[in-house]
Structures are given as structure tokens and as C-alpha cells.
Amino acid sequence: MASNNTSYINPRTIILIGIPGLEQVQFWIGFPFFVVCLVALLGNIILLIIIPTERSLHQPMYIFLAVLAATDIGLCAAIAPKMLAIFWFGSCSMAFDTCLAQLFFIHALQCTESGILLAMAFDRYIAICDPLRHTSILTPSILGHMMVIVAIRATVLVGLLPILIKRLHVFHSTVIAHSYCEHMAVVKLAAEDVRVNKTCGLFVGFTILGFDMIFILISYILIFQAVFRLQQKEARLKAFNTCTAHIFVFLEFYILAFFSFFSHRFGHVAPPTHILLSTIYLLVPPALNPIVYGVKNKVIRKRVAQIFLLNHISHQ
């Protein structure tokens, strides 16, 4: 066991221990996470098959949903293989640069997902508050530009995090008490001044997650004002029903996101609880998103039923 004053200069590898305090049961914890990953991959792949091939779904909301599905697949691919390797095979070592790459992709995809949720809220705002101009405002060109801006914003801002970590050379430990490379978990290993890293992490978090959440809330305040001004009860219910799936996804994403964000910086949450919840935050929304939108949309439900029915018939 290394002493507390041991320093590591430019370490080439780091050790991920998974969930501290639960090492003896990590093998079994891996199975529910594996099931969640399978559900996420299967559900989002089905969405990516159905949405491009079904003309009635070639609308802004479902184009955004397809991009969200691709983002969720990327998020599962970034976290699940190494996490399950730790839980099942004890494969805890990782190259330091690989750790930084995982850190970048996980946080960039999180920020991309936040931007997509903002775009979906804007789509709902236009659809309900200015329905006659919906298709003329959200043209394919505008949708493409919105997605490019979301991707560039996530790439540039999150890209600062690993760059700032690379300027650090002296570390007091190479052991990360986590199941994946999270920004603050890596920064806390450094034996140098990390105020710039912490400030940048807060800046990126508030610039993306905070900005997006505020504008999504403003969008829904305006949406609810427009809905409650409708005279007919059926019209109000129909308008509100078009938003319920997005509201659910929005709440699950941001509640878990801000819990993970603040508990790592300011909270006193027990490490096993924090790591379990932060992992749930990364993996559960990708599994729930296709289920929530699939249940709400008749066309998606019908196409999913056809896919599984055809597979059943072909195996008979």
C-alpha cells in the first residue's frame, strides 16, 4: 500500500475501482445495469430504424428524437463496456489518455442531450403557440443548423475539461473511486492547484445545463399559458398530451443531472450512493426515452409490433 505522501508524475494508467464499499457485490450489480443497457440499445436502435422509414414521423419532434436516440446509444457505448468489465472481470486499469477520452465523450454526449431537449422544448413551443408557422419556422435547414450548433457547443466547451487536466502533472493518487472517468473524480486526484479546473467545470455545467434548463422552463411557462387560454377542454388536453413525454424526459434528465453535479462538488453523499445514482443517471434515461416516446406515439407502437410480429413469424 502506497503511503499518503506518494506522488505520481504524469501517470500513464489509472485504476477505476467501481463502487467503493460494494466491491464484493459488484458482480451482481452488473446484471441489472447490463439489462438496462440492452433495453437502451434495443429501444434506441428501433427508433433509428422506424423514424427514417416512416414518412408520418418526418417531423421536427421525431427528427430530434432520432438524434436523441443516437446520442443515447453513444452514451451507453462510452460507459457500459468498461463499467461491466470492472464489475465482472476486475479489469480496473485504464490508460490515462483513454480515461480522458471517456470523460470527454460522456460529458459531451450529456451536454448534447441537454441541447436536444432544449430544441424539443422549442419545437413544442412553436407547435402550440404558433402552429400555423410551425413548418415554415422549423425547416429541415433550420433543424440541421440547430443540431450542428448543439454539437459544436458541447464539443468546444467540454473539450476544455480534458485539456485543462492534461496541464496537471503531479497526482497524489491514480485510483478513482468510480465506475467511469468523471471530471471531478479525475480532478480530485491532482496534487496541484485545480481551482481553474473546478471553475471551468462549474462554468461548463451552468453554461450548458443551467442555460438549457432555464430556457426549457421558460418555454413551458409560455406553453402552459397558451394551453390554459384555449376555450375547449378537449383542445387543452390534446395540447398538453403532446408535451407529456417531453416533460417526463426533461424532469428525469435534469433532476438526476443536477443531483450528480452538485453532490460531487458540495454534497456529503456517501460514495456508494453517489456513484450508483450517477451511473443510473447516465444509463436509465437512455433506456426510458424510447419507452416513453414509444408508448405515447401510435405509429411507433404499431411499427414496433410489426417488427416483432415479423420476427416471430419468420422463426415459425
PDB file of C-alpha atoms in Angstrom:
ATOM      1  CA  MET A   1       0.000   0.000   0.000  1.00  0.00           C
ATOM      2  CA  ALA A   2       1.438   3.370  -1.011  1.00  0.00           C
ATOM      3  CA  SER A   3       1.869   5.988   1.680  1.00  0.00           C
ATOM      4  CA  ASN A   4      -0.206   9.134   1.736  1.00  0.00           C
ATOM      5  CA  ASN A   5       2.693  11.348   0.575  1.00  0.00           C
ATOM      6  CA  THR A   6       3.369   9.325  -2.575  1.00  0.00           C
ATOM      7  CA  SER A   7       3.266  11.409  -5.752  1.00  0.00           C
ATOM      8  CA  TYR A   8       2.783  10.259  -9.338  1.00  0.00           C
ATOM      9  CA  ILE A   9       4.350  12.277 -12.150  1.00  0.00           C
ATOM     10  CA  ASN A  10       2.424  12.175 -15.443  1.00  0.00           C
ATOM     11  CA  PRO A  11       0.800   8.784 -14.728  1.00  0.00           C
ATOM     12  CA  ARG A  12       0.199   6.599 -17.757  1.00  0.00           C
ATOM     13  CA  THR A  13      -2.548   4.495 -16.208  1.00  0.00           C
ATOM     14  CA  ILE A  14      -5.280   4.966 -13.647  1.00  0.00           C
ATOM     15  CA  ILE A  15      -7.335   2.458 -11.655  1.00  0.00           C
ATOM     16  CA  LEU A  16     -11.145   2.515 -11.562  1.00  0.00           C
ATOM     17  CA  ILE A  17     -12.383   0.563  -8.539  1.00  0.00           C
ATOM     18  CA  GLY A  18     -16.073   0.665  -9.446  1.00  0.00           C
ATOM     19  CA  ILE A  19     -18.332   1.270  -6.442  1.00  0.00           C
ATOM     20  CA  PRO A  20     -16.281   1.724  -3.240  1.00  0.00           C
ATOM     21  CA  GLY A  21     -17.613  -0.307  -0.348  1.00  0.00           C
ATOM     22  CA  LEU A  22     -19.576  -2.602  -2.646  1.00  0.00           C
ATOM     23  CA  GLU A  23     -16.691  -4.394  -4.357  1.00  0.00           C
ATOM     24  CA  GLN A  24     -17.886  -7.776  -3.076  1.00  0.00           C
ATOM     25  CA  VAL A  25     -21.307  -7.441  -4.748  1.00  0.00           C
ATOM     26  CA  GLN A  26     -20.300  -5.535  -7.894  1.00  0.00           C
ATOM     27  CA  PHE A  27     -20.502  -8.729  -9.916  1.00  0.00           C
ATOM     28  CA  TRP A  28     -24.235  -8.962  -9.186  1.00  0.00           C
ATOM     29  CA  ILE A  29     -24.837  -5.217  -9.527  1.00  0.00           C
ATOM     30  CA  GLY A  30     -23.538  -5.524 -13.089  1.00  0.00           C
ATOM     31  CA  PHE A  31     -26.508  -7.636 -14.211  1.00  0.00           C
ATOM     32  CA  PRO A  32     -29.276  -5.030 -13.751  1.00  0.00           C
ATOM     33  CA  PHE A  33     -27.038  -2.415 -15.398  1.00  0.00           C
ATOM     34  CA  PHE A  34     -26.435  -4.828 -18.287  1.00  0.00           C
ATOM     35  CA  VAL A  35     -30.201  -5.283 -18.716  1.00  0.00           C
ATOM     36  CA  VAL A  36     -30.709  -1.511 -18.683  1.00  0.00           C
ATOM     37  CA  CYS A  37     -28.015  -1.121 -21.364  1.00  0.00           C
ATOM     38  CA  LEU A  38     -29.636  -3.802 -23.527  1.00  0.00           C
ATOM     39  CA  VAL A  39     -33.030  -2.106 -23.232  1.00  0.00           C
ATOM     40  CA  ALA A  40     -31.444   1.256 -24.101  1.00  0.00           C
ATOM     41  CA  LEU A  41     -29.591  -0.109 -27.129  1.00  0.00           C
ATOM     42  CA  LEU A  42     -32.551  -2.118 -28.429  1.00  0.00           C
ATOM     43  CA  GLY A  43     -35.068   0.697 -27.907  1.00  0.00           C
ATOM     44  CA  ASN A  44     -32.944   3.410 -29.474  1.00  0.00           C
ATOM     45  CA  ILE A  45     -31.868   1.250 -32.428  1.00  0.00           C
ATOM     46  CA  ILE A  46     -35.549   0.518 -33.118  1.00  0.00           C
ATOM     47  CA  LEU A  47     -36.278   4.264 -33.067  1.00  0.00           C
ATOM     48  CA  LEU A  48     -33.431   4.866 -35.524  1.00  0.00           C
ATOM     49  CA  ILE A  49     -34.936   2.211 -37.824  1.00  0.00           C
ATOM     50  CA  ILE A  50     -38.551   3.395 -37.566  1.00  0.00           C
ATOM     51  CA  ILE A  51     -38.226   7.195 -37.738  1.00  0.00           C
ATOM     52  CA  PRO A  52     -36.305   7.448 -41.056  1.00  0.00           C
ATOM     53  CA  THR A  53     -38.537   4.860 -42.765  1.00  0.00           C
ATOM     54  CA  GLU A  54     -41.943   6.167 -41.577  1.00  0.00           C
ATOM     55  CA  ARG A  55     -42.921   9.300 -43.517  1.00  0.00           C
ATOM     56  CA  SER A  56     -45.508  10.383 -40.942  1.00  0.00           C
ATOM     57  CA  LEU A  57     -42.681  10.732 -38.419  1.00  0.00           C
ATOM     58  CA  HIS A  58     -40.634  13.102 -40.597  1.00  0.00           C
ATOM     59  CA  GLN A  59     -41.497  15.978 -38.270  1.00  0.00           C
ATOM     60  CA  PRO A  60     -39.153  18.129 -36.148  1.00  0.00           C
ATOM     61  CA  MET A  61     -40.112  16.429 -32.874  1.00  0.00           C
ATOM     62  CA  TYR A  62     -39.253  12.964 -34.189  1.00  0.00           C
ATOM     63  CA  ILE A  63     -36.137  14.115 -36.022  1.00  0.00           C
ATOM     64  CA  PHE A  64     -34.927  15.455 -32.675  1.00  0.00           C
ATOM     65  CA  LEU A  65     -35.954  12.148 -31.104  1.00  0.00           C
ATOM     66  CA  ALA A  66     -33.827  10.252 -33.642  1.00  0.00           C
ATOM     67  CA  VAL A  67     -30.822  12.436 -32.788  1.00  0.00           C
ATOM     68  CA  LEU A  68     -31.543  11.862 -29.087  1.00  0.00           C
ATOM     69  CA  ALA A  69     -31.615   8.100 -29.737  1.00  0.00           C
ATOM     70  CA  ALA A  70     -28.222   8.238 -31.476  1.00  0.00           C
ATOM     71  CA  THR A  71     -26.833  10.266 -28.561  1.00  0.00           C
ATOM     72  CA  ASP A  72     -28.167   7.742 -26.053  1.00  0.00           C
ATOM     73  CA  ILE A  73     -26.552   4.861 -27.951  1.00  0.00           C
ATOM     74  CA  GLY A  74     -23.248   6.737 -27.876  1.00  0.00           C
ATOM     75  CA  LEU A  75     -23.601   7.343 -24.128  1.00  0.00           C
ATOM     76  CA  CYS A  76     -24.190   3.635 -23.441  1.00  0.00           C
ATOM     77  CA  ALA A  77     -21.234   2.706 -25.641  1.00  0.00           C
ATOM     78  CA  ALA A  78     -18.992   5.186 -23.806  1.00  0.00           C
ATOM     79  CA  ILE A  79     -19.733   3.960 -20.280  1.00  0.00           C
ATOM     80  CA  ALA A  80     -21.060   0.376 -20.314  1.00  0.00           C
ATOM     81  CA  PRO A  81     -18.165  -1.753 -21.705  1.00  0.00           C
ATOM     82  CA  LYS A  82     -15.552  -0.591 -19.186  1.00  0.00           C
ATOM     83  CA  MET A  83     -18.028  -0.460 -16.297  1.00  0.00           C
ATOM     84  CA  LEU A  84     -19.148  -4.045 -16.892  1.00  0.00           C
ATOM     85  CA  ALA A  85     -15.516  -5.135 -17.353  1.00  0.00           C
ATOM     86  CA  ILE A  86     -14.790  -3.728 -13.885  1.00  0.00           C
ATOM     87  CA  PHE A  87     -17.833  -5.373 -12.308  1.00  0.00           C
ATOM     88  CA  TRP A  88     -17.500  -8.792 -13.942  1.00  0.00           C
ATOM     89  CA  PHE A  89     -13.823  -9.303 -14.786  1.00  0.00           C
ATOM     90  CA  GLY A  90     -11.978  -6.999 -12.378  1.00  0.00           C
ATOM     91  CA  SER A  91     -10.455  -5.130 -15.334  1.00  0.00           C
ATOM     92  CA  CYS A  92      -9.818  -1.924 -13.408  1.00  0.00           C
ATOM     93  CA  SER A  93      -6.796  -0.361 -15.147  1.00  0.00           C
ATOM     94  CA  MET A  94      -7.193   2.190 -17.929  1.00  0.00           C
ATOM     95  CA  ALA A  95      -4.692   4.309 -19.838  1.00  0.00           C
ATOM     96  CA  PHE A  96      -4.789   7.894 -18.589  1.00  0.00           C
ATOM     97  CA  ASP A  97      -5.428   9.295 -22.075  1.00  0.00           C
ATOM     98  CA  THR A  98      -8.192   6.742 -22.606  1.00  0.00           C
ATOM     99  CA  CYS A  99      -9.721   7.900 -19.336  1.00  0.00           C
ATOM    100  CA  LEU A 100      -9.686  11.498 -20.593  1.00  0.00           C
ATOM    101  CA  ALA A 101     -11.267  10.380 -23.867  1.00  0.00           C
ATOM    102  CA  GLN A 102     -14.038   8.593 -21.969  1.00  0.00           C
ATOM    103  CA  LEU A 103     -14.502  11.687 -19.790  1.00  0.00           C
ATOM    104  CA  PHE A 104     -14.842  13.850 -22.912  1.00  0.00           C
ATOM    105  CA  PHE A 105     -17.330  11.601 -24.701  1.00  0.00           C
ATOM    106  CA  ILE A 106     -19.531  11.032 -21.632  1.00  0.00           C
ATOM    107  CA  HIS A 107     -19.804  14.718 -20.751  1.00  0.00           C
ATOM    108  CA  ALA A 108     -20.055  15.874 -24.387  1.00  0.00           C
ATOM    109  CA  LEU A 109     -22.910  13.442 -25.040  1.00  0.00           C
ATOM    110  CA  GLN A 110     -24.634  14.564 -21.822  1.00  0.00           C
ATOM    111  CA  CYS A 111     -24.399  18.176 -22.980  1.00  0.00           C
ATOM    112  CA  THR A 112     -25.599  17.217 -26.461  1.00  0.00           C
ATOM    113  CA  GLU A 113     -28.624  15.511 -24.909  1.00  0.00           C
ATOM    114  CA  SER A 114     -29.369  18.659 -22.913  1.00  0.00           C
ATOM    115  CA  GLY A 115     -29.242  20.730 -26.107  1.00  0.00           C
ATOM    116  CA  ILE A 116     -31.579  18.322 -27.888  1.00  0.00           C
ATOM    117  CA  LEU A 117     -34.091  18.572 -25.025  1.00  0.00           C
ATOM    118  CA  LEU A 118     -33.960  22.373 -25.394  1.00  0.00           C
ATOM    119  CA  ALA A 119     -34.570  22.038 -29.140  1.00  0.00           C
ATOM    120  CA  MET A 120     -37.532  19.722 -28.466  1.00  0.00           C
ATOM    121  CA  ALA A 121     -38.985  22.249 -25.990  1.00  0.00           C
ATOM    122  CA  PHE A 122     -38.643  24.976 -28.641  1.00  0.00           C
ATOM    123  CA  ASP A 123     -40.430  22.703 -31.116  1.00  0.00           C
ATOM    124  CA  ARG A 124     -43.324  22.177 -28.655  1.00  0.00           C
ATOM    125  CA  TYR A 125     -43.476  25.939 -28.025  1.00  0.00           C
ATOM    126  CA  ILE A 126     -43.796  26.711 -31.757  1.00  0.00           C
ATOM    127  CA  ALA A 127     -46.257  23.835 -32.344  1.00  0.00           C
ATOM    128  CA  ILE A 128     -48.628  25.045 -29.606  1.00  0.00           C
ATOM    129  CA  CYS A 129     -48.120  28.821 -29.520  1.00  0.00           C
ATOM    130  CA  ASP A 130     -47.705  29.440 -33.276  1.00  0.00           C
ATOM    131  CA  PRO A 131     -48.973  26.275 -35.031  1.00  0.00           C
ATOM    132  CA  LEU A 132     -49.594  27.900 -38.421  1.00  0.00           C
ATOM    133  CA  ARG A 133     -45.920  28.815 -38.786  1.00  0.00           C
ATOM    134  CA  HIS A 134     -44.522  25.602 -37.306  1.00  0.00           C
ATOM    135  CA  THR A 135     -43.344  24.026 -40.555  1.00  0.00           C
ATOM    136  CA  SER A 136     -42.144  27.336 -42.027  1.00  0.00           C
ATOM    137  CA  ILE A 137     -40.026  28.121 -38.939  1.00  0.00           C
ATOM    138  CA  LEU A 138     -38.582  24.648 -38.291  1.00  0.00           C
ATOM    139  CA  THR A 139     -37.456  23.831 -41.813  1.00  0.00           C
ATOM    140  CA  PRO A 140     -35.014  20.974 -42.473  1.00  0.00           C
ATOM    141  CA  SER A 141     -32.249  23.553 -42.899  1.00  0.00           C
ATOM    142  CA  ILE A 142     -33.017  25.176 -39.537  1.00  0.00           C
ATOM    143  CA  LEU A 143     -33.142  21.754 -37.844  1.00  0.00           C
ATOM    144  CA  GLY A 144     -29.740  20.891 -39.289  1.00  0.00           C
ATOM    145  CA  HIS A 145     -28.238  24.170 -38.114  1.00  0.00           C
ATOM    146  CA  MET A 146     -29.678  23.666 -34.618  1.00  0.00           C
ATOM    147  CA  MET A 147     -28.123  20.208 -34.329  1.00  0.00           C
ATOM    148  CA  VAL A 148     -24.754  21.467 -35.576  1.00  0.00           C
ATOM    149  CA  ILE A 149     -24.782  24.309 -33.010  1.00  0.00           C
ATOM    150  CA  VAL A 150     -25.679  21.851 -30.216  1.00  0.00           C
ATOM    151  CA  ALA A 151     -22.827  19.531 -31.231  1.00  0.00           C
ATOM    152  CA  ILE A 152     -20.258  22.337 -31.594  1.00  0.00           C
ATOM    153  CA  ARG A 153     -21.232  23.868 -28.237  1.00  0.00           C
ATOM    154  CA  ALA A 154     -20.826  20.524 -26.451  1.00  0.00           C
ATOM    155  CA  THR A 155     -17.551  19.691 -28.217  1.00  0.00           C
ATOM    156  CA  VAL A 156     -15.882  23.081 -27.620  1.00  0.00           C
ATOM    157  CA  LEU A 157     -16.948  23.620 -24.001  1.00  0.00           C
ATOM    158  CA  VAL A 158     -16.479  20.025 -22.812  1.00  0.00           C
ATOM    159  CA  GLY A 159     -13.225  19.832 -24.764  1.00  0.00           C
ATOM    160  CA  LEU A 160     -11.777  22.369 -22.310  1.00  0.00           C
ATOM    161  CA  LEU A 161     -12.047  19.860 -19.444  1.00  0.00           C
ATOM    162  CA  PRO A 162      -9.529  17.201 -20.605  1.00  0.00           C
ATOM    163  CA  ILE A 163      -7.245  19.916 -21.998  1.00  0.00           C
ATOM    164  CA  LEU A 164      -7.044  21.571 -18.566  1.00  0.00           C
ATOM    165  CA  ILE A 165      -6.476  18.196 -16.885  1.00  0.00           C
ATOM    166  CA  LYS A 166      -3.553  17.497 -19.256  1.00  0.00           C
ATOM    167  CA  ARG A 167      -1.744  20.574 -17.902  1.00  0.00           C
ATOM    168  CA  LEU A 168      -1.598  18.845 -14.493  1.00  0.00           C
ATOM    169  CA  HIS A 169       1.491  16.703 -13.939  1.00  0.00           C
ATOM    170  CA  VAL A 170       1.608  15.710 -10.258  1.00  0.00           C
ATOM    171  CA  PHE A 171      -1.047  13.427  -8.762  1.00  0.00           C
ATOM    172  CA  HIS A 172      -1.349  12.141  -5.202  1.00  0.00           C
ATOM    173  CA  SER A 173      -3.177   9.008  -6.384  1.00  0.00           C
ATOM    174  CA  THR A 174      -4.046   7.103  -9.538  1.00  0.00           C
ATOM    175  CA  VAL A 175      -7.072   5.324  -8.048  1.00  0.00           C
ATOM    176  CA  ILE A 176     -10.507   6.680  -8.981  1.00  0.00           C
ATOM    177  CA  ALA A 177     -13.339   5.643  -6.683  1.00  0.00           C
ATOM    178  CA  HIS A 178     -15.811   5.459  -9.538  1.00  0.00           C
ATOM    179  CA  SER A 179     -17.058   3.145 -12.274  1.00  0.00           C
ATOM    180  CA  TYR A 180     -16.190   5.570 -15.088  1.00  0.00           C
ATOM    181  CA  CYS A 181     -13.979   8.629 -15.629  1.00  0.00           C
ATOM    182  CA  GLU A 182     -15.967  11.575 -14.329  1.00  0.00           C
ATOM    183  CA  HIS A 183     -14.459  15.067 -14.485  1.00  0.00           C
ATOM    184  CA  MET A 184     -14.342  15.909 -10.782  1.00  0.00           C
ATOM    185  CA  ALA A 185     -13.296  12.366  -9.843  1.00  0.00           C
ATOM    186  CA  VAL A 186     -10.189  12.783 -12.037  1.00  0.00           C
ATOM    187  CA  VAL A 187      -9.504  16.378 -10.936  1.00  0.00           C
ATOM    188  CA  LYS A 188      -9.511  15.336  -7.258  1.00  0.00           C
ATOM    189  CA  LEU A 189      -6.528  13.043  -7.939  1.00  0.00           C
ATOM    190  CA  ALA A 190      -4.258  16.009  -8.697  1.00  0.00           C
ATOM    191  CA  ALA A 191      -1.753  17.258  -6.141  1.00  0.00           C
ATOM    192  CA  GLU A 192      -1.583  20.687  -7.813  1.00  0.00           C
ATOM    193  CA  ASP A 193      -3.804  23.770  -7.776  1.00  0.00           C
ATOM    194  CA  VAL A 194      -7.039  22.719  -9.506  1.00  0.00           C
ATOM    195  CA  ARG A 195      -9.094  25.883  -8.974  1.00  0.00           C
ATOM    196  CA  VAL A 196      -9.090  26.546 -12.722  1.00  0.00           C
ATOM    197  CA  ASN A 197     -10.362  23.008 -13.393  1.00  0.00           C
ATOM    198  CA  LYS A 198     -13.144  23.315 -10.827  1.00  0.00           C
ATOM    199  CA  THR A 199     -14.145  26.762 -12.083  1.00  0.00           C
ATOM    200  CA  CYS A 200     -14.184  25.539 -15.680  1.00  0.00           C
ATOM    201  CA  GLY A 201     -16.294  22.523 -14.701  1.00  0.00           C
ATOM    202  CA  LEU A 202     -18.827  24.797 -12.999  1.00  0.00           C
ATOM    203  CA  PHE A 203     -18.764  27.167 -15.972  1.00  0.00           C
ATOM    204  CA  VAL A 204     -19.431  24.364 -18.474  1.00  0.00           C
ATOM    205  CA  GLY A 205     -22.166  22.877 -16.281  1.00  0.00           C
ATOM    206  CA  PHE A 206     -24.026  26.152 -15.801  1.00  0.00           C
ATOM    207  CA  THR A 207     -23.421  27.382 -19.358  1.00  0.00           C
ATOM    208  CA  ILE A 208     -24.968  24.247 -20.841  1.00  0.00           C
ATOM    209  CA  LEU A 209     -27.197  22.500 -18.299  1.00  0.00           C
ATOM    210  CA  GLY A 210     -28.191  25.688 -16.462  1.00  0.00           C
ATOM    211  CA  PHE A 211     -28.834  27.685 -19.642  1.00  0.00           C
ATOM    212  CA  ASP A 212     -30.833  24.876 -21.249  1.00  0.00           C
ATOM    213  CA  MET A 213     -32.920  24.198 -18.143  1.00  0.00           C
ATOM    214  CA  ILE A 214     -33.838  27.872 -17.723  1.00  0.00           C
ATOM    215  CA  PHE A 215     -34.969  28.215 -21.336  1.00  0.00           C
ATOM    216  CA  ILE A 216     -36.885  24.925 -21.246  1.00  0.00           C
ATOM    217  CA  LEU A 217     -38.728  26.175 -18.154  1.00  0.00           C
ATOM    218  CA  ILE A 218     -39.489  29.494 -19.904  1.00  0.00           C
ATOM    219  CA  SER A 219     -40.774  27.563 -22.946  1.00  0.00           C
ATOM    220  CA  TYR A 220     -43.140  25.520 -20.785  1.00  0.00           C
ATOM    221  CA  ILE A 221     -44.387  28.556 -18.868  1.00  0.00           C
ATOM    222  CA  LEU A 222     -45.340  30.112 -22.216  1.00  0.00           C
ATOM    223  CA  ILE A 223     -46.794  26.779 -23.421  1.00  0.00           C
ATOM    224  CA  PHE A 224     -48.968  26.392 -20.307  1.00  0.00           C
ATOM    225  CA  GLN A 225     -50.174  29.991 -20.627  1.00  0.00           C
ATOM    226  CA  ALA A 226     -51.205  29.295 -24.229  1.00  0.00           C
ATOM    227  CA  VAL A 227     -52.853  25.968 -23.304  1.00  0.00           C
ATOM    228  CA  PHE A 228     -54.914  27.453 -20.451  1.00  0.00           C
ATOM    229  CA  ARG A 229     -56.155  30.208 -22.783  1.00  0.00           C
ATOM    230  CA  LEU A 230     -57.799  27.604 -25.007  1.00  0.00           C
ATOM    231  CA  GLN A 231     -61.569  27.606 -24.607  1.00  0.00           C
ATOM    232  CA  GLN A 232     -62.336  23.927 -25.154  1.00  0.00           C
ATOM    233  CA  LYS A 233     -61.281  21.389 -22.537  1.00  0.00           C
ATOM    234  CA  GLU A 234     -60.577  18.762 -25.213  1.00  0.00           C
ATOM    235  CA  ALA A 235     -58.242  21.163 -27.016  1.00  0.00           C
ATOM    236  CA  ARG A 236     -56.371  21.868 -23.756  1.00  0.00           C
ATOM    237  CA  LEU A 237     -55.992  18.142 -23.025  1.00  0.00           C
ATOM    238  CA  LYS A 238     -54.815  17.419 -26.572  1.00  0.00           C
ATOM    239  CA  ALA A 239     -52.244  20.220 -26.456  1.00  0.00           C
ATOM    240  CA  PHE A 240     -50.986  19.150 -23.032  1.00  0.00           C
ATOM    241  CA  ASN A 241     -50.844  15.498 -24.123  1.00  0.00           C
ATOM    242  CA  THR A 242     -48.346  16.379 -26.869  1.00  0.00           C
ATOM    243  CA  CYS A 243     -45.932  17.625 -24.184  1.00  0.00           C
ATOM    244  CA  THR A 244     -46.198  14.934 -21.504  1.00  0.00           C
ATOM    245  CA  ALA A 245     -43.474  12.669 -22.916  1.00  0.00           C
ATOM    246  CA  HIS A 246     -41.019  15.550 -23.214  1.00  0.00           C
ATOM    247  CA  ILE A 247     -41.858  16.825 -19.715  1.00  0.00           C
ATOM    248  CA  PHE A 248     -41.165  13.377 -18.246  1.00  0.00           C
ATOM    249  CA  VAL A 249     -37.830  13.063 -20.096  1.00  0.00           C
ATOM    250  CA  PHE A 250     -36.891  16.641 -19.136  1.00  0.00           C
ATOM    251  CA  LEU A 251     -37.575  16.036 -15.426  1.00  0.00           C
ATOM    252  CA  GLU A 252     -35.725  12.707 -15.231  1.00  0.00           C
ATOM    253  CA  PHE A 253     -32.685  14.132 -17.024  1.00  0.00           C
ATOM    254  CA  TYR A 254     -32.246  17.379 -15.102  1.00  0.00           C
ATOM    255  CA  ILE A 255     -33.166  16.148 -11.623  1.00  0.00           C
ATOM    256  CA  LEU A 256     -30.591  13.352 -11.842  1.00  0.00           C
ATOM    257  CA  ALA A 257     -28.071  15.599 -13.631  1.00  0.00           C
ATOM    258  CA  PHE A 258     -28.068  18.316 -11.001  1.00  0.00           C
ATOM    259  CA  PHE A 259     -28.008  15.815  -8.151  1.00  0.00           C
ATOM    260  CA  SER A 260     -24.887  14.203  -9.621  1.00  0.00           C
ATOM    261  CA  PHE A 261     -23.334  17.587 -10.457  1.00  0.00           C
ATOM    262  CA  PHE A 262     -23.760  19.204  -7.027  1.00  0.00           C
ATOM    263  CA  SER A 263     -23.254  16.138  -4.822  1.00  0.00           C
ATOM    264  CA  HIS A 264     -19.758  15.630  -6.271  1.00  0.00           C
ATOM    265  CA  ARG A 265     -18.786  19.253  -5.552  1.00  0.00           C
ATOM    266  CA  PHE A 266     -20.677  20.381  -2.473  1.00  0.00           C
ATOM    267  CA  GLY A 267     -22.581  17.432  -1.038  1.00  0.00           C
ATOM    268  CA  HIS A 268     -21.806  14.891   1.648  1.00  0.00           C
ATOM    269  CA  VAL A 269     -23.479  11.913  -0.036  1.00  0.00           C
ATOM    270  CA  ALA A 270     -21.947   8.513   0.735  1.00  0.00           C
ATOM    271  CA  PRO A 271     -19.658   7.446  -2.170  1.00  0.00           C
ATOM    272  CA  PRO A 272     -21.567   4.208  -2.982  1.00  0.00           C
ATOM    273  CA  THR A 273     -24.857   6.135  -3.132  1.00  0.00           C
ATOM    274  CA  HIS A 274     -23.392   8.910  -5.264  1.00  0.00           C
ATOM    275  CA  ILE A 275     -21.748   6.516  -7.732  1.00  0.00           C
ATOM    276  CA  LEU A 276     -24.837   4.308  -8.045  1.00  0.00           C
ATOM    277  CA  LEU A 277     -27.072   7.334  -8.661  1.00  0.00           C
ATOM    278  CA  SER A 278     -24.654   8.962 -11.111  1.00  0.00           C
ATOM    279  CA  THR A 279     -24.455   5.699 -13.067  1.00  0.00           C
ATOM    280  CA  ILE A 280     -28.238   5.401 -13.011  1.00  0.00           C
ATOM    281  CA  TYR A 281     -28.402   8.988 -14.283  1.00  0.00           C
ATOM    282  CA  LEU A 282     -26.266   8.038 -17.283  1.00  0.00           C
ATOM    283  CA  LEU A 283     -27.910   4.722 -18.172  1.00  0.00           C
ATOM    284  CA  VAL A 284     -31.577   4.891 -17.136  1.00  0.00           C
ATOM    285  CA  PRO A 285     -32.689   7.903 -19.263  1.00  0.00           C
ATOM    286  CA  PRO A 286     -31.397   6.274 -22.494  1.00  0.00           C
ATOM    287  CA  ALA A 287     -33.465   3.184 -21.604  1.00  0.00           C
ATOM    288  CA  LEU A 288     -36.593   5.147 -20.652  1.00  0.00           C
ATOM    289  CA  ASN A 289     -36.610   7.659 -23.538  1.00  0.00           C
ATOM    290  CA  PRO A 290     -37.622   5.213 -26.318  1.00  0.00           C
ATOM    291  CA  ILE A 291     -40.167   3.570 -23.992  1.00  0.00           C
ATOM    292  CA  VAL A 292     -41.783   6.902 -23.061  1.00  0.00           C
ATOM    293  CA  TYR A 293     -41.997   8.165 -26.641  1.00  0.00           C
ATOM    294  CA  GLY A 294     -42.939   4.744 -27.997  1.00  0.00           C
ATOM    295  CA  VAL A 295     -45.865   4.398 -25.589  1.00  0.00           C
ATOM    296  CA  LYS A 296     -47.108   7.905 -26.451  1.00  0.00           C
ATOM    297  CA  ASN A 297     -46.972   7.516 -30.241  1.00  0.00           C
ATOM    298  CA  LYS A 298     -49.381   5.148 -32.031  1.00  0.00           C
ATOM    299  CA  VAL A 299     -47.273   4.959 -35.193  1.00  0.00           C
ATOM    300  CA  ILE A 300     -44.151   3.904 -33.270  1.00  0.00           C
ATOM    301  CA  ARG A 301     -46.154   1.345 -31.267  1.00  0.00           C
ATOM    302  CA  LYS A 302     -47.623  -0.107 -34.444  1.00  0.00           C
ATOM    303  CA  ARG A 303     -44.252  -0.341 -36.206  1.00  0.00           C
ATOM    304  CA  VAL A 304     -42.610  -1.956 -33.166  1.00  0.00           C
ATOM    305  CA  ALA A 305     -45.422  -4.517 -33.059  1.00  0.00           C
ATOM    306  CA  GLN A 306     -44.918  -5.223 -36.770  1.00  0.00           C
ATOM    307  CA  ILE A 307     -41.158  -5.710 -36.307  1.00  0.00           C
ATOM    308  CA  PHE A 308     -41.595  -8.245 -33.503  1.00  0.00           C
ATOM    309  CA  LEU A 309     -44.538  -9.952 -35.264  1.00  0.00           C
ATOM    310  CA  LEU A 310     -42.483 -10.402 -38.436  1.00  0.00           C
ATOM    311  CA  ASN A 311     -39.587 -11.798 -36.421  1.00  0.00           C
ATOM    312  CA  HIS A 312     -41.990 -14.213 -34.669  1.00  0.00           C
ATOM    313  CA  ILE A 313     -43.476 -15.385 -37.977  1.00  0.00           C
ATOM    314  CA  SER A 314     -40.056 -15.797 -39.613  1.00  0.00           C
ATOM    315  CA  HIS A 315     -38.952 -18.116 -36.772  1.00  0.00           C
ATOM    316  CA  GLN A 316     -42.001 -20.379 -37.065  1.00  0.00           C
TER     317      GLN A 316
END
